[in-house]
């Protein structure tokens, strides 16, 4: 019974082996945002069109893409986004056509967890992991970019292997995501 209880307690929480610590470097991004029903897909479609039309992947094959809820007020885990923003990293001097927006991301440290089963409840699990960490602290409210148009989201969903995802037509069956939760190292006492 003790083993079953221990297994039950560990089920539903992340272990250290389930989380990677990553540094996202500063970068210039082209951003698209949309609101209302289907906003995530519409923002992603705008970025995908930009990537295709600009031939970005020929210029910058290492482009990275991030999406996040940027609704005013905190969205509850599991409820659909009311406003969603998608970024793609671009060369610094690249033109960004309207309605897309150029943003400067200042970089930062993140706890990363691969989203394997499309269970966005994993956001709660990664937050719990950060809150329980002896080494890292929650840095959700630290400003890492300026967004006058939307509420600045903090946690990212990064499209892994963005190059292949776009080249294959942006099919959902090819989509892989990392959840990225902003953290900082705790000061040693």
PDB file of C-alpha atoms in Angstrom, residues 5-184:
ATOM      1  CA  UNK A   5       0.421   5.733  -2.209  1.00  0.00           C
ATOM      2  CA  UNK A   6       3.890   7.006  -3.197  1.00  0.00           C
ATOM      3  CA  UNK A   7       3.195   6.243  -6.863  1.00  0.00           C
ATOM      4  CA  UNK A   8      -0.148   8.050  -6.660  1.00  0.00           C
ATOM      5  CA  UNK A   9       1.472  11.122  -5.098  1.00  0.00           C
ATOM      6  CA  UNK A  10       4.189  11.296  -7.771  1.00  0.00           C
ATOM      7  CA  UNK A  11       1.654  10.807 -10.574  1.00  0.00           C
ATOM      8  CA  UNK A  12       0.402  14.259 -11.439  1.00  0.00           C
ATOM      9  CA  UNK A  13       3.632  16.087 -10.686  1.00  0.00           C
ATOM     10  CA  UNK A  14       6.814  16.607 -12.617  1.00  0.00           C
ATOM     11  CA  UNK A  15      10.134  15.157 -11.536  1.00  0.00           C
ATOM     12  CA  UNK A  16      13.450  16.901 -12.186  1.00  0.00           C
ATOM     13  CA  UNK A  17      14.012  14.574 -15.159  1.00  0.00           C
ATOM     14  CA  UNK A  18      10.806  15.942 -16.768  1.00  0.00           C
ATOM     15  CA  UNK A  19      12.081  19.540 -16.838  1.00  0.00           C
ATOM     16  CA  UNK A  20      14.960  21.105 -18.754  1.00  0.00           C
ATOM     17  CA  UNK A  21      16.418  24.525 -17.953  1.00  0.00           C
ATOM     18  CA  UNK A  22      16.958  26.632 -21.078  1.00  0.00           C
ATOM     19  CA  UNK A  23      18.228  30.135 -21.761  1.00  0.00           C
ATOM     20  CA  UNK A  24      16.381  31.942 -24.538  1.00  0.00           C
ATOM     21  CA  UNK A  25      18.701  34.534 -26.053  1.00  0.00           C
ATOM     22  CA  UNK A  26      17.589  38.062 -26.901  1.00  0.00           C
ATOM     23  CA  UNK A  27      15.993  38.177 -30.345  1.00  0.00           C
ATOM     24  CA  UNK A  28      14.006  40.300 -32.753  1.00  0.00           C
ATOM     25  CA  UNK A  29      10.660  38.776 -33.676  1.00  0.00           C
ATOM     26  CA  UNK A  30       7.773  39.356 -36.037  1.00  0.00           C
ATOM     27  CA  UNK A  31       4.558  39.076 -34.038  1.00  0.00           C
ATOM     28  CA  UNK A  32       0.947  38.445 -35.003  1.00  0.00           C
ATOM     29  CA  UNK A  33      -1.973  38.440 -32.612  1.00  0.00           C
ATOM     30  CA  UNK A  34      -5.662  37.657 -32.930  1.00  0.00           C
ATOM     31  CA  UNK A  35      -8.638  37.698 -30.608  1.00  0.00           C
ATOM     32  CA  UNK A  36     -11.847  35.753 -30.264  1.00  0.00           C
ATOM     33  CA  UNK A  37     -12.725  32.243 -31.303  1.00  0.00           C
ATOM     34  CA  UNK A  38      -9.937  30.465 -33.149  1.00  0.00           C
ATOM     35  CA  UNK A  39      -7.418  33.194 -32.305  1.00  0.00           C
ATOM     36  CA  UNK A  40      -4.541  30.740 -31.875  1.00  0.00           C
ATOM     37  CA  UNK A  41      -4.930  29.324 -35.379  1.00  0.00           C
ATOM     38  CA  UNK A  42      -5.412  32.740 -36.981  1.00  0.00           C
ATOM     39  CA  UNK A  43      -2.260  34.167 -35.348  1.00  0.00           C
ATOM     40  CA  UNK A  44      -0.249  31.092 -36.375  1.00  0.00           C
ATOM     41  CA  UNK A  45      -1.609  31.315 -39.934  1.00  0.00           C
ATOM     42  CA  UNK A  46      -0.478  34.965 -40.185  1.00  0.00           C
ATOM     43  CA  UNK A  47       3.045  34.040 -39.063  1.00  0.00           C
ATOM     44  CA  UNK A  48       3.162  31.039 -41.400  1.00  0.00           C
ATOM     45  CA  UNK A  49       2.111  33.241 -44.349  1.00  0.00           C
ATOM     46  CA  UNK A  50       4.827  35.754 -43.428  1.00  0.00           C
ATOM     47  CA  UNK A  51       7.462  33.009 -43.175  1.00  0.00           C
ATOM     48  CA  UNK A  52       6.438  31.599 -46.565  1.00  0.00           C
ATOM     49  CA  UNK A  53       6.030  34.937 -48.382  1.00  0.00           C
ATOM     50  CA  UNK A  54       9.315  36.355 -47.053  1.00  0.00           C
ATOM     51  CA  UNK A  55      11.190  33.077 -47.624  1.00  0.00           C
ATOM     52  CA  UNK A  56      12.397  33.485 -44.048  1.00  0.00           C
ATOM     53  CA  UNK A  57      13.549  29.899 -43.699  1.00  0.00           C
ATOM     54  CA  UNK A  58      15.987  30.378 -46.588  1.00  0.00           C
ATOM     55  CA  UNK A  59      17.408  33.457 -44.858  1.00  0.00           C
ATOM     56  CA  UNK A  60      17.167  32.174 -41.297  1.00  0.00           C
ATOM     57  CA  UNK A  61      16.794  28.374 -41.165  1.00  0.00           C
ATOM     58  CA  UNK A  62      17.274  28.535 -37.386  1.00  0.00           C
ATOM     59  CA  UNK A  63      14.096  30.609 -36.923  1.00  0.00           C
ATOM     60  CA  UNK A  64      12.192  29.842 -33.735  1.00  0.00           C
ATOM     61  CA  UNK A  65       8.488  30.294 -33.118  1.00  0.00           C
ATOM     62  CA  UNK A  66       6.629  30.929 -29.875  1.00  0.00           C
ATOM     63  CA  UNK A  67       2.958  31.355 -29.049  1.00  0.00           C
ATOM     64  CA  UNK A  68       1.249  32.499 -25.880  1.00  0.00           C
ATOM     65  CA  UNK A  69      -2.013  33.674 -24.402  1.00  0.00           C
ATOM     66  CA  UNK A  70      -1.926  37.453 -24.070  1.00  0.00           C
ATOM     67  CA  UNK A  71      -5.460  38.041 -22.777  1.00  0.00           C
ATOM     68  CA  UNK A  72      -5.916  40.813 -20.241  1.00  0.00           C
ATOM     69  CA  UNK A  73      -6.246  39.072 -16.890  1.00  0.00           C
ATOM     70  CA  UNK A  74      -4.952  35.593 -16.244  1.00  0.00           C
ATOM     71  CA  UNK A  75      -6.546  32.857 -18.328  1.00  0.00           C
ATOM     72  CA  UNK A  76      -7.460  29.689 -16.490  1.00  0.00           C
ATOM     73  CA  UNK A  77      -5.616  26.553 -17.551  1.00  0.00           C
ATOM     74  CA  UNK A  78      -7.737  24.620 -20.012  1.00  0.00           C
ATOM     75  CA  UNK A  79      -9.946  27.491 -21.133  1.00  0.00           C
ATOM     76  CA  UNK A  80      -9.494  28.799 -24.673  1.00  0.00           C
ATOM     77  CA  UNK A  81      -7.404  31.918 -25.224  1.00  0.00           C
ATOM     78  CA  UNK A  82      -9.262  35.174 -25.772  1.00  0.00           C
ATOM     79  CA  UNK A  83      -6.192  36.836 -27.323  1.00  0.00           C
ATOM     80  CA  UNK A  84      -3.226  34.867 -28.624  1.00  0.00           C
ATOM     81  CA  UNK A  85       0.109  36.034 -30.017  1.00  0.00           C
ATOM     82  CA  UNK A  86       2.611  34.115 -32.159  1.00  0.00           C
ATOM     83  CA  UNK A  87       6.223  35.118 -32.815  1.00  0.00           C
ATOM     84  CA  UNK A  88       8.900  34.063 -35.230  1.00  0.00           C
ATOM     85  CA  UNK A  89      12.522  35.115 -34.799  1.00  0.00           C
ATOM     86  CA  UNK A  90      13.867  37.220 -37.668  1.00  0.00           C
ATOM     87  CA  UNK A  91      17.147  38.873 -38.666  1.00  0.00           C
ATOM     88  CA  UNK A  92      17.448  42.243 -36.933  1.00  0.00           C
ATOM     89  CA  UNK A  93      17.076  44.428 -40.034  1.00  0.00           C
ATOM     90  CA  UNK A  94      14.287  42.457 -41.712  1.00  0.00           C
ATOM     91  CA  UNK A  95      11.163  44.367 -42.737  1.00  0.00           C
ATOM     92  CA  UNK A  96       7.977  43.386 -40.889  1.00  0.00           C
ATOM     93  CA  UNK A  97       4.847  44.154 -42.941  1.00  0.00           C
ATOM     94  CA  UNK A  98       1.631  45.308 -41.254  1.00  0.00           C
ATOM     95  CA  UNK A  99      -0.417  43.996 -39.613  1.00  0.00           C
ATOM     96  CA  UNK A 100       2.541  42.110 -38.095  1.00  0.00           C
ATOM     97  CA  UNK A 101       4.556  43.912 -35.427  1.00  0.00           C
ATOM     98  CA  UNK A 102       8.288  43.951 -34.696  1.00  0.00           C
ATOM     99  CA  UNK A 103       9.117  43.133 -31.080  1.00  0.00           C
ATOM    100  CA  UNK A 104      12.366  42.892 -29.161  1.00  0.00           C
ATOM    101  CA  UNK A 105      12.570  40.001 -26.735  1.00  0.00           C
ATOM    102  CA  UNK A 106      15.211  40.550 -24.049  1.00  0.00           C
ATOM    103  CA  UNK A 107      15.838  36.867 -23.361  1.00  0.00           C
ATOM    104  CA  UNK A 108      15.663  34.929 -20.142  1.00  0.00           C
ATOM    105  CA  UNK A 109      15.798  31.644 -18.281  1.00  0.00           C
ATOM    106  CA  UNK A 110      12.955  29.130 -18.646  1.00  0.00           C
ATOM    107  CA  UNK A 111      11.888  25.778 -17.254  1.00  0.00           C
ATOM    108  CA  UNK A 112      11.002  23.678 -20.305  1.00  0.00           C
ATOM    109  CA  UNK A 113       8.685  20.693 -20.450  1.00  0.00           C
ATOM    110  CA  UNK A 114       7.697  18.902 -23.646  1.00  0.00           C
ATOM    111  CA  UNK A 115       3.953  18.705 -24.154  1.00  0.00           C
ATOM    112  CA  UNK A 116       3.423  15.058 -25.039  1.00  0.00           C
ATOM    113  CA  UNK A 117      -0.295  14.411 -24.768  1.00  0.00           C
ATOM    114  CA  UNK A 118      -1.772  17.832 -25.625  1.00  0.00           C
ATOM    115  CA  UNK A 119      -2.765  18.174 -21.977  1.00  0.00           C
ATOM    116  CA  UNK A 120      -2.368  21.854 -21.259  1.00  0.00           C
ATOM    117  CA  UNK A 121      -2.905  21.044 -17.581  1.00  0.00           C
ATOM    118  CA  UNK A 122       0.870  20.541 -17.755  1.00  0.00           C
ATOM    119  CA  UNK A 123       1.132  24.324 -17.243  1.00  0.00           C
ATOM    120  CA  UNK A 124      -0.045  23.712 -13.668  1.00  0.00           C
ATOM    121  CA  UNK A 125       2.459  20.881 -13.261  1.00  0.00           C
ATOM    122  CA  UNK A 126       5.408  22.963 -14.425  1.00  0.00           C
ATOM    123  CA  UNK A 127       4.346  25.849 -12.159  1.00  0.00           C
ATOM    124  CA  UNK A 128       4.176  23.437  -9.216  1.00  0.00           C
ATOM    125  CA  UNK A 129       7.654  22.137 -10.122  1.00  0.00           C
ATOM    126  CA  UNK A 130       9.053  25.684 -10.133  1.00  0.00           C
ATOM    127  CA  UNK A 131       7.311  26.537  -6.845  1.00  0.00           C
ATOM    128  CA  UNK A 132       8.827  23.435  -5.209  1.00  0.00           C
ATOM    129  CA  UNK A 133      12.332  23.997  -6.591  1.00  0.00           C
ATOM    130  CA  UNK A 134      15.202  24.753  -4.224  1.00  0.00           C
ATOM    131  CA  UNK A 135      17.217  26.225  -7.084  1.00  0.00           C
ATOM    132  CA  UNK A 136      14.753  28.223  -9.239  1.00  0.00           C
ATOM    133  CA  UNK A 137      12.052  30.780  -8.525  1.00  0.00           C
ATOM    134  CA  UNK A 138       8.964  31.794 -10.456  1.00  0.00           C
ATOM    135  CA  UNK A 139       9.749  34.834 -12.634  1.00  0.00           C
ATOM    136  CA  UNK A 140       6.341  35.091 -14.332  1.00  0.00           C
ATOM    137  CA  UNK A 141       5.877  38.821 -13.803  1.00  0.00           C
ATOM    138  CA  UNK A 142       9.366  39.976 -14.848  1.00  0.00           C
ATOM    139  CA  UNK A 143       9.101  42.060 -18.045  1.00  0.00           C
ATOM    140  CA  UNK A 144      10.990  40.424 -20.902  1.00  0.00           C
ATOM    141  CA  UNK A 145       9.477  42.521 -23.722  1.00  0.00           C
ATOM    142  CA  UNK A 146       7.164  45.487 -24.232  1.00  0.00           C
ATOM    143  CA  UNK A 147       3.709  44.973 -25.730  1.00  0.00           C
ATOM    144  CA  UNK A 148       1.589  48.130 -26.003  1.00  0.00           C
ATOM    145  CA  UNK A 149      -1.023  46.307 -28.133  1.00  0.00           C
ATOM    146  CA  UNK A 150      -1.699  43.298 -25.878  1.00  0.00           C
ATOM    147  CA  UNK A 151      -1.161  42.090 -22.355  1.00  0.00           C
ATOM    148  CA  UNK A 152       2.369  40.725 -22.274  1.00  0.00           C
ATOM    149  CA  UNK A 153       2.136  36.973 -21.864  1.00  0.00           C
ATOM    150  CA  UNK A 154       4.918  35.244 -20.000  1.00  0.00           C
ATOM    151  CA  UNK A 155       4.861  31.514 -20.543  1.00  0.00           C
ATOM    152  CA  UNK A 156       5.585  30.365 -24.084  1.00  0.00           C
ATOM    153  CA  UNK A 157       4.577  27.410 -26.178  1.00  0.00           C
ATOM    154  CA  UNK A 158       7.560  26.907 -28.492  1.00  0.00           C
ATOM    155  CA  UNK A 159       7.074  25.063 -31.761  1.00  0.00           C
ATOM    156  CA  UNK A 160       9.890  22.532 -31.860  1.00  0.00           C
ATOM    157  CA  UNK A 161      11.547  21.950 -35.234  1.00  0.00           C
ATOM    158  CA  UNK A 162       9.744  24.983 -36.653  1.00  0.00           C
ATOM    159  CA  UNK A 163      11.646  24.633 -39.944  1.00  0.00           C
ATOM    160  CA  UNK A 164      10.162  21.205 -40.693  1.00  0.00           C
ATOM    161  CA  UNK A 165       6.725  22.125 -39.325  1.00  0.00           C
ATOM    162  CA  UNK A 166       6.392  25.018 -41.800  1.00  0.00           C
ATOM    163  CA  UNK A 167       7.997  23.154 -44.720  1.00  0.00           C
ATOM    164  CA  UNK A 168       5.452  20.338 -44.274  1.00  0.00           C
ATOM    165  CA  UNK A 169       2.571  22.815 -44.482  1.00  0.00           C
ATOM    166  CA  UNK A 170       1.943  23.434 -40.780  1.00  0.00           C
ATOM    167  CA  UNK A 171      -0.025  20.238 -40.216  1.00  0.00           C
ATOM    168  CA  UNK A 172      -1.187  19.576 -36.657  1.00  0.00           C
ATOM    169  CA  UNK A 173       0.165  16.018 -36.792  1.00  0.00           C
ATOM    170  CA  UNK A 174       3.667  17.503 -37.252  1.00  0.00           C
ATOM    171  CA  UNK A 175       3.355  19.979 -34.375  1.00  0.00           C
ATOM    172  CA  UNK A 176       5.523  19.449 -31.294  1.00  0.00           C
ATOM    173  CA  UNK A 177       5.515  21.934 -28.425  1.00  0.00           C
ATOM    174  CA  UNK A 178       7.626  22.793 -25.419  1.00  0.00           C
ATOM    175  CA  UNK A 179       6.013  24.664 -22.547  1.00  0.00           C
ATOM    176  CA  UNK A 180       8.432  27.367 -21.346  1.00  0.00           C
ATOM    177  CA  UNK A 181       7.866  28.801 -17.864  1.00  0.00           C
ATOM    178  CA  UNK A 182       9.919  31.914 -16.945  1.00  0.00           C
ATOM    179  CA  UNK A 183      12.253  31.371 -13.995  1.00  0.00           C
ATOM    180  CA  UNK A 184      15.251  32.906 -12.277  1.00  0.00           C
TER     181      UNK A 184
END
